[in-house]
Amino acid sequence: MTSATNASKRGVIFSGMRPTGLLHLGNYIGALQNWVALQDEYDCIYCAVDIHALTTVESRADAAGIQSNIEDMVLDWLAAGIDPERSIVFVQSHVPEVMTLHTLLSMVTPLGWLMRVPTFKEKVRQMDETEETVNYGLVGYPVLQTADIILYKADTVPVGQDQIPHIELSREIARRFNNFFGDTFPEPQVKLTEAPLLVGLDGQAKMSKSLDNHLDLAATPEDTARRVMTAFTDPQRATRNIPGRPEVCNVYSMHRMFTPPNAVNAVYDECTTAARGCVDCKRQLAASINAFLEPLRERRREYQARPEYVREILHEGGKRARNIAARTIEEVYEKMGLTQP
Ligand code: TRP
Ligand code: SF4
């Protein structure tokens, strides 16, 4: 495509997550599982985007939470199978070059592009701000995200539907830079995660921490079972002897994701003939989910027992990322007519 040559000739993946703390099953199904699989085919760079997290921080106390959130989140990444031997795992602020590139990209980014981003308008509304009072950092959020990606000349960005407008903007910013200063950056492509949506325990909305309808990956089997037992089922099934409707029951939709196929058929038959009750059905689902999570929990325990090793992983990842970043910044300085320091 462009000058994004890397020694191994594999595509370069970049993706990031804001450090919000412990991840849940929806994060795993919706993103993390895919990140793990992509390691087989791409050179992958995975980043805990702590500077992005600062766009909504207003106090020392908020800020202090970011560090422990990074630790919790990265442990979940490693537990899920992100392999630090193959992939670069690092913390955004450990590579200050991204802030340099952010500033330089802001010179080629029309304000109108940023004001039109749907996530921007939404965030401003959510935060009870106006376009006058909102901080400059939030307006530039997609510019920083673009810097994240193209600093490493990544060509492929695995994200969910909600991030499509951001990556579209990244392509436009990269294209504009290339037009002004010569071919430098690949235009990053979205790689949509084709995961079925995991609905939360309330059966109402997608699994999310803020709605408290989630199952933490790191929860104990007992806690997981306890929470699964609170899941909403077919609301018309007021008593045990009324047949259920699996197609409207979220417990059934989770069985389809976590229970072996032949057992799922039994769930369907026994539900629709009232041969099983919802309590037993949920008990079985909890067992399926716990079996699914067991390998993650095992790996999490191993990493958790070696906190200095996890710190070393992030340190090494930061060093490897910085090496690539420094080369890109050198090239950008040259193209933009800045002298090397
Ligand atoms: N904006 C993304 C989110 O909120 C996180 C993110 C930051 C990101 N930088 C990125 C995602 C670069 C992909 C690539 O989910
Ligand atoms: Fe849902 Fe299972 Fe109850 Fe049927 S038996 S309504 S699938 S929880």
Short mmCIF file of C-alpha atoms and ligand atoms in Angstrom, two decimals:
data_model
loop_
_atom_site.label_atom_id
_atom_site.label_comp_id
_atom_site.label_asym_id
_atom_site.label_seq_id
_atom_site.Cartn_x
_atom_site.Cartn_y
_atom_site.Cartn_z
CA MET A 1 0.00 0.00 0.00
CA THR A 2 2.43 2.67 1.19
CA SER A 3 5.77 2.75 2.90
CA ALA A 4 4.57 0.56 5.75
CA THR A 5 7.17 -2.07 5.18
CA ASN A 6 7.97 -4.30 8.08
CA ALA A 7 10.51 -7.04 8.10
CA SER A 8 8.08 -9.92 8.49
CA LYS A 9 5.70 -8.63 5.78
CA ARG A 10 2.77 -9.40 8.02
CA GLY A 11 0.05 -6.83 8.48
CA VAL A 12 0.29 -4.65 11.54
CA ILE A 13 -2.64 -4.56 13.93
CA PHE A 14 -3.12 -1.80 16.45
CA SER A 15 -5.90 -1.62 18.96
CA GLY A 16 -6.46 0.11 22.25
CA MET A 17 -8.80 0.05 25.21
CA ARG A 18 -9.41 2.71 27.77
CA PRO A 19 -8.39 1.40 31.19
CA THR A 20 -11.73 1.00 32.90
CA GLY A 21 -10.63 -1.79 35.23
CA LEU A 22 -11.74 -5.41 35.27
CA LEU A 23 -13.08 -6.63 31.95
CA HIS A 24 -16.29 -8.61 31.59
CA LEU A 25 -17.53 -11.43 29.42
CA GLY A 26 -18.95 -8.94 26.90
CA ASN A 27 -15.51 -7.35 26.46
CA TYR A 28 -14.07 -10.80 25.90
CA ILE A 29 -16.63 -11.94 23.33
CA GLY A 30 -16.79 -8.50 21.67
CA ALA A 31 -13.10 -7.70 21.42
CA LEU A 32 -10.51 -9.57 23.40
CA GLN A 33 -11.17 -13.00 21.90
CA ASN A 34 -10.57 -11.47 18.50
CA TRP A 35 -7.38 -9.73 19.64
CA VAL A 36 -6.05 -13.09 20.78
CA ALA A 37 -6.88 -14.83 17.49
CA LEU A 38 -5.33 -12.07 15.37
CA GLN A 39 -1.93 -12.75 16.91
CA ASP A 40 -1.59 -15.77 14.60
CA GLU A 41 -1.79 -13.69 11.45
CA TYR A 42 -0.56 -10.21 12.28
CA ASP A 43 2.07 -8.34 14.20
CA CYS A 44 -0.12 -7.02 16.97
CA ILE A 45 0.24 -3.95 19.15
CA TYR A 46 -2.18 -3.62 22.04
CA CYS A 47 -2.31 -0.45 24.08
CA ALA A 48 -3.86 0.66 27.36
CA VAL A 49 -4.86 4.18 26.36
CA ASP A 50 -4.44 6.08 29.62
CA ILE A 51 -4.13 9.50 27.98
CA HIS A 52 -7.51 9.01 26.35
CA ALA A 53 -8.82 8.16 29.81
CA LEU A 54 -7.68 11.60 30.99
CA THR A 55 -10.20 13.30 28.70
CA THR A 56 -12.84 12.65 31.36
CA VAL A 57 -10.75 12.97 34.55
CA GLU A 58 -11.32 15.99 36.79
CA SER A 59 -9.51 15.22 40.02
CA ARG A 60 -6.46 13.68 41.56
CA ALA A 61 -8.64 10.85 42.83
CA ASP A 62 -10.03 10.06 39.35
CA ALA A 63 -6.50 10.14 37.98
CA ALA A 64 -5.18 7.80 40.67
CA GLY A 65 -7.71 5.18 39.64
CA ILE A 66 -6.22 4.90 36.14
CA GLN A 67 -3.10 3.07 37.29
CA SER A 68 -4.92 0.28 39.10
CA ASN A 69 -7.38 0.07 36.21
CA ILE A 70 -4.46 -0.52 33.84
CA GLU A 71 -3.17 -3.36 36.02
CA ASP A 72 -6.57 -5.03 36.24
CA MET A 73 -7.18 -4.67 32.52
CA VAL A 74 -3.78 -5.89 31.40
CA LEU A 75 -4.07 -8.94 33.67
CA ASP A 76 -7.34 -9.74 31.90
CA TRP A 77 -5.63 -9.35 28.51
CA LEU A 78 -2.89 -11.75 29.50
CA ALA A 79 -5.41 -14.12 31.06
CA ALA A 80 -7.36 -14.13 27.80
CA GLY A 81 -4.26 -15.20 25.91
CA ILE A 82 -2.61 -12.02 24.69
CA ASP A 83 0.93 -13.31 24.32
CA PRO A 84 3.61 -10.77 25.28
CA GLU A 85 6.24 -12.85 23.46
CA ARG A 86 4.45 -12.27 20.18
CA SER A 87 2.57 -9.03 20.65
CA ILE A 88 3.55 -5.62 21.93
CA VAL A 89 1.54 -4.81 25.04
CA PHE A 90 2.10 -1.34 26.45
CA VAL A 91 0.75 1.77 28.14
CA GLN A 92 0.04 4.73 25.87
CA SER A 93 1.70 7.37 28.07
CA HIS A 94 4.94 5.37 28.16
CA VAL A 95 5.49 6.36 24.54
CA PRO A 96 5.40 10.17 24.66
CA GLU A 97 6.04 10.26 20.89
CA VAL A 98 2.30 9.75 20.49
CA MET A 99 1.74 13.20 21.95
CA THR A 100 4.22 14.68 19.51
CA LEU A 101 2.44 13.07 16.59
CA HIS A 102 -0.92 14.19 17.99
CA THR A 103 0.24 17.81 17.93
CA LEU A 104 1.64 17.52 14.43
CA LEU A 105 -1.49 15.78 13.09
CA SER A 106 -3.63 18.50 14.61
CA MET A 107 -2.09 20.85 12.02
CA VAL A 108 -3.66 18.86 9.19
CA THR A 109 -7.04 18.17 10.81
CA PRO A 110 -9.94 20.55 10.05
CA LEU A 111 -11.96 21.34 13.15
CA GLY A 112 -15.19 20.58 11.29
CA TRP A 113 -14.16 16.93 10.87
CA LEU A 114 -13.86 16.61 14.64
CA MET A 115 -17.06 18.46 15.50
CA ARG A 116 -19.04 16.16 13.22
CA VAL A 117 -17.95 12.90 14.86
CA PRO A 118 -21.10 11.33 16.36
CA THR A 119 -19.25 10.04 19.45
CA PHE A 120 -18.12 13.61 20.15
CA LYS A 121 -21.62 15.05 20.15
CA GLU A 122 -22.82 12.15 22.25
CA LYS A 123 -20.01 12.50 24.79
CA VAL A 124 -20.58 16.25 25.13
CA ARG A 125 -24.23 15.58 25.88
CA GLN A 126 -23.41 12.76 28.30
CA MET A 127 -20.93 14.93 30.19
CA ASP A 128 -23.44 17.78 30.50
CA GLU A 129 -21.08 20.05 28.60
CA THR A 130 -21.53 22.21 25.53
CA GLU A 131 -19.26 22.56 22.52
CA GLU A 132 -17.99 25.75 24.18
CA THR A 133 -17.13 24.32 27.59
CA VAL A 134 -15.86 20.89 26.62
CA ASN A 135 -12.11 20.44 26.88
CA TYR A 136 -9.92 20.66 23.83
CA GLY A 137 -8.60 17.16 24.56
CA LEU A 138 -12.01 15.65 24.01
CA VAL A 139 -12.39 17.43 20.66
CA GLY A 140 -9.02 16.00 19.67
CA TYR A 141 -9.77 12.49 20.94
CA PRO A 142 -9.86 11.02 17.40
CA VAL A 143 -6.64 12.82 16.48
CA LEU A 144 -4.89 11.14 19.39
CA GLN A 145 -6.47 7.85 18.36
CA THR A 146 -5.14 8.40 14.84
CA ALA A 147 -1.69 9.12 16.25
CA ASP A 148 -1.91 5.85 18.21
CA ILE A 149 -2.50 3.88 15.06
CA ILE A 150 -0.29 5.51 12.48
CA LEU A 151 2.67 6.07 14.81
CA TYR A 152 3.25 2.33 14.28
CA LYS A 153 2.10 2.44 10.66
CA ALA A 154 -0.58 -0.05 11.57
CA ASP A 155 -2.79 -0.93 8.62
CA THR A 156 -5.56 -2.83 10.41
CA VAL A 157 -7.60 -1.83 13.44
CA PRO A 158 -9.91 -4.37 15.07
CA VAL A 159 -12.76 -2.44 16.69
CA GLY A 160 -16.50 -2.58 17.20
CA GLN A 161 -19.15 -0.79 15.17
CA ASP A 162 -19.09 2.28 17.44
CA GLN A 163 -15.49 3.08 16.45
CA ILE A 164 -16.06 3.12 12.68
CA PRO A 165 -16.41 6.94 12.46
CA HIS A 166 -13.12 7.32 14.36
CA ILE A 167 -11.19 5.04 12.03
CA GLU A 168 -12.78 6.70 9.01
CA LEU A 169 -11.41 9.96 10.35
CA SER A 170 -8.01 8.34 10.87
CA ARG A 171 -7.98 7.41 7.20
CA GLU A 172 -8.84 10.97 6.23
CA ILE A 173 -6.15 12.45 8.46
CA ALA A 174 -3.54 10.01 7.15
CA ARG A 175 -4.58 10.76 3.57
CA ARG A 176 -4.36 14.50 4.12
CA PHE A 177 -0.95 14.21 5.71
CA ASN A 178 0.24 12.09 2.77
CA ASN A 179 -1.17 14.65 0.31
CA PHE A 180 0.55 17.54 2.02
CA PHE A 181 3.89 16.01 2.87
CA GLY A 182 4.30 12.89 0.76
CA ASP A 183 3.42 9.27 1.18
CA THR A 184 4.12 8.42 4.81
CA PHE A 185 1.27 6.58 6.48
CA PRO A 186 -0.91 3.66 5.46
CA GLU A 187 -4.62 4.45 5.63
CA PRO A 188 -5.80 2.17 8.42
CA GLN A 189 -8.66 -0.22 7.74
CA VAL A 190 -11.30 -1.33 10.20
CA LYS A 191 -11.49 -5.01 10.93
CA LEU A 192 -14.97 -5.39 12.35
CA THR A 193 -15.31 -7.89 15.12
CA GLU A 194 -17.94 -10.35 13.96
CA ALA A 195 -19.06 -11.40 17.39
CA PRO A 196 -22.63 -11.95 18.40
CA LEU A 197 -23.72 -9.26 20.81
CA LEU A 198 -23.64 -10.44 24.39
CA VAL A 199 -26.73 -9.15 26.15
CA GLY A 200 -26.45 -8.44 29.87
CA LEU A 201 -28.06 -10.39 32.70
CA ASP A 202 -31.04 -8.04 32.63
CA GLY A 203 -31.82 -9.20 29.10
CA GLN A 204 -32.36 -5.54 28.20
CA ALA A 205 -29.12 -4.13 26.88
CA LYS A 206 -25.63 -5.09 25.89
CA MET A 207 -23.48 -6.31 28.75
CA SER A 208 -21.84 -3.34 30.45
CA LYS A 209 -20.32 -2.44 33.76
CA SER A 210 -22.28 0.80 34.08
CA LEU A 211 -25.58 -1.11 33.87
CA ASP A 212 -24.30 -3.69 36.38
CA ASN A 213 -25.61 -6.51 34.19
CA HIS A 214 -22.17 -8.00 33.58
CA LEU A 215 -20.04 -11.01 34.49
CA ASP A 216 -16.43 -10.12 35.32
CA LEU A 217 -13.86 -12.41 33.73
CA ALA A 218 -11.92 -12.41 36.98
CA ALA A 219 -14.87 -13.22 39.25
CA THR A 220 -14.75 -16.47 41.23
CA PRO A 221 -16.88 -19.38 40.01
CA GLU A 222 -19.14 -18.86 43.03
CA ASP A 223 -19.68 -15.16 42.30
CA THR A 224 -20.27 -15.93 38.66
CA ALA A 225 -22.88 -18.55 39.53
CA ARG A 226 -24.57 -16.20 41.99
CA ARG A 227 -24.86 -13.49 39.34
CA VAL A 228 -26.06 -15.86 36.63
CA MET A 229 -28.89 -16.91 38.97
CA THR A 230 -30.15 -13.30 38.88
CA ALA A 231 -30.54 -13.34 35.07
CA PHE A 232 -33.92 -12.44 33.62
CA THR A 233 -35.70 -15.19 31.73
CA ASP A 234 -38.87 -15.45 29.66
CA PRO A 235 -41.14 -13.00 31.53
CA GLN A 236 -44.27 -14.97 30.54
CA ARG A 237 -43.05 -18.00 32.42
CA ALA A 238 -44.59 -17.01 35.75
CA THR A 239 -44.63 -20.57 37.07
CA ARG A 240 -42.60 -23.69 36.52
CA ASN A 241 -45.37 -25.56 34.63
CA ILE A 242 -45.81 -22.89 31.92
CA PRO A 243 -43.69 -23.78 28.87
CA GLY A 244 -40.98 -21.22 28.12
CA ARG A 245 -39.95 -19.44 24.95
CA PRO A 246 -36.21 -19.87 24.51
CA GLU A 247 -36.17 -17.48 21.56
CA VAL A 248 -37.01 -14.53 23.84
CA CYS A 249 -34.95 -15.78 26.78
CA ASN A 250 -31.48 -14.33 27.29
CA VAL A 251 -30.41 -17.34 29.33
CA TYR A 252 -31.02 -19.45 26.24
CA SER A 253 -29.04 -17.08 24.04
CA MET A 254 -26.13 -17.44 26.46
CA HIS A 255 -26.50 -21.23 26.44
CA ARG A 256 -26.01 -21.05 22.69
CA MET A 257 -22.68 -19.33 23.23
CA PHE A 258 -21.30 -21.28 26.17
CA THR A 259 -23.01 -24.69 26.33
CA PRO A 260 -22.11 -27.60 23.98
CA PRO A 261 -24.54 -27.82 20.98
CA ASN A 262 -26.21 -31.13 21.87
CA ALA A 263 -26.89 -29.88 25.37
CA VAL A 264 -28.32 -26.67 23.90
CA ASN A 265 -30.89 -28.74 21.98
CA ALA A 266 -31.92 -30.36 25.24
CA VAL A 267 -32.33 -26.91 26.83
CA TYR A 268 -34.67 -25.93 24.01
CA ASP A 269 -36.78 -29.09 24.19
CA GLU A 270 -37.03 -29.15 27.96
CA CYS A 271 -37.87 -25.45 28.16
CA THR A 272 -40.63 -25.56 25.54
CA THR A 273 -42.21 -28.64 27.19
CA ALA A 274 -41.83 -27.28 30.72
CA ALA A 275 -39.64 -30.27 31.53
CA ARG A 276 -37.09 -27.97 33.11
CA GLY A 277 -37.37 -25.00 35.38
CA CYS A 278 -35.50 -21.73 34.97
CA VAL A 279 -33.53 -22.20 38.18
CA ASP A 280 -32.00 -25.47 36.97
CA CYS A 281 -31.49 -23.95 33.54
CA LYS A 282 -29.50 -21.07 35.00
CA ARG A 283 -27.53 -23.43 37.20
CA GLN A 284 -26.47 -25.29 34.08
CA LEU A 285 -25.59 -22.03 32.32
CA ALA A 286 -23.42 -20.98 35.25
CA ALA A 287 -21.56 -24.29 35.00
CA SER A 288 -21.03 -23.77 31.25
CA ILE A 289 -19.74 -20.23 31.72
CA ASN A 290 -17.47 -21.31 34.55
CA ALA A 291 -16.03 -24.10 32.39
CA PHE A 292 -15.47 -21.57 29.62
CA LEU A 293 -13.70 -19.16 31.96
CA GLU A 294 -11.58 -21.69 33.80
CA PRO A 295 -8.53 -21.51 31.48
CA LEU A 296 -8.62 -17.71 31.74
CA ARG A 297 -8.79 -17.86 35.51
CA GLU A 298 -5.88 -20.30 35.60
CA ARG A 299 -3.69 -18.00 33.48
CA ARG A 300 -4.77 -14.98 35.51
CA ARG A 301 -3.67 -16.72 38.71
CA GLU A 302 -0.26 -17.45 37.18
CA TYR A 303 0.32 -13.86 36.12
CA GLN A 304 -1.12 -12.46 39.30
CA ALA A 305 1.43 -14.44 41.29
CA ARG A 306 4.21 -12.62 39.40
CA PRO A 307 3.41 -8.89 39.52
CA GLU A 308 7.00 -7.93 38.70
CA TYR A 309 6.77 -9.99 35.51
CA VAL A 310 3.63 -8.13 34.44
CA ARG A 311 5.39 -4.83 35.06
CA GLU A 312 8.32 -6.12 33.01
CA ILE A 313 5.97 -7.01 30.15
CA LEU A 314 4.66 -3.43 30.03
CA HIS A 315 8.16 -2.02 30.33
CA GLU A 316 9.46 -4.19 27.46
CA GLY A 317 6.36 -3.47 25.38
CA GLY A 318 6.88 0.25 25.91
CA LYS A 319 10.51 -0.04 24.80
CA ARG A 320 9.63 -1.95 21.65
CA ALA A 321 6.83 0.51 20.84
CA ARG A 322 9.12 3.49 21.43
CA ASN A 323 11.67 2.12 19.02
CA ILE A 324 9.14 2.05 16.20
CA ALA A 325 7.68 5.40 17.29
CA ALA A 326 11.02 7.18 17.28
CA ARG A 327 11.65 6.16 13.68
CA THR A 328 8.24 7.44 12.58
CA ILE A 329 8.71 10.76 14.38
CA GLU A 330 12.07 11.19 12.71
CA GLU A 331 10.45 10.66 9.34
CA VAL A 332 7.59 13.05 10.15
CA TYR A 333 10.02 15.75 11.32
CA GLU A 334 11.88 15.41 8.09
CA LYS A 335 8.72 15.53 5.95
CA MET A 336 7.31 18.53 7.83
CA GLY A 337 10.58 20.43 7.52
CA LEU A 338 11.51 20.31 11.19
CA THR A 339 15.14 19.84 12.07
CA GLN A 340 16.17 16.79 14.07
CA PRO A 341 16.85 17.64 17.72
N1 TRP B 1 -11.38 5.03 21.25
C1 TRP B 1 -11.28 3.63 21.56
C2 TRP B 1 -12.46 3.23 22.46
O1 TRP B 1 -12.99 4.06 23.15
C3 TRP B 1 -9.99 3.29 22.25
C4 TRP B 1 -8.80 3.57 21.39
C5 TRP B 1 -7.88 4.53 21.58
C6 TRP B 1 -8.44 2.86 20.21
N2 TRP B 1 -6.92 4.47 20.61
C7 TRP B 1 -7.24 3.46 19.75
C8 TRP B 1 -9.00 1.80 19.50
C9 TRP B 1 -6.60 3.05 18.58
C10 TRP B 1 -8.37 1.38 18.33
C11 TRP B 1 -7.18 2.00 17.90
O2 TRP B 1 -12.80 2.08 22.48
FE1 SF4 B 2 -35.00 -19.45 29.66
FE2 SF4 B 2 -34.06 -21.78 30.46
FE3 SF4 B 2 -36.20 -20.69 31.65
FE4 SF4 B 2 -36.40 -21.64 29.21
S1 SF4 B 2 -35.94 -22.82 31.04
S2 SF4 B 2 -37.21 -19.68 29.93
S3 SF4 B 2 -34.39 -21.14 28.35
S4 SF4 B 2 -34.12 -19.90 31.65
#
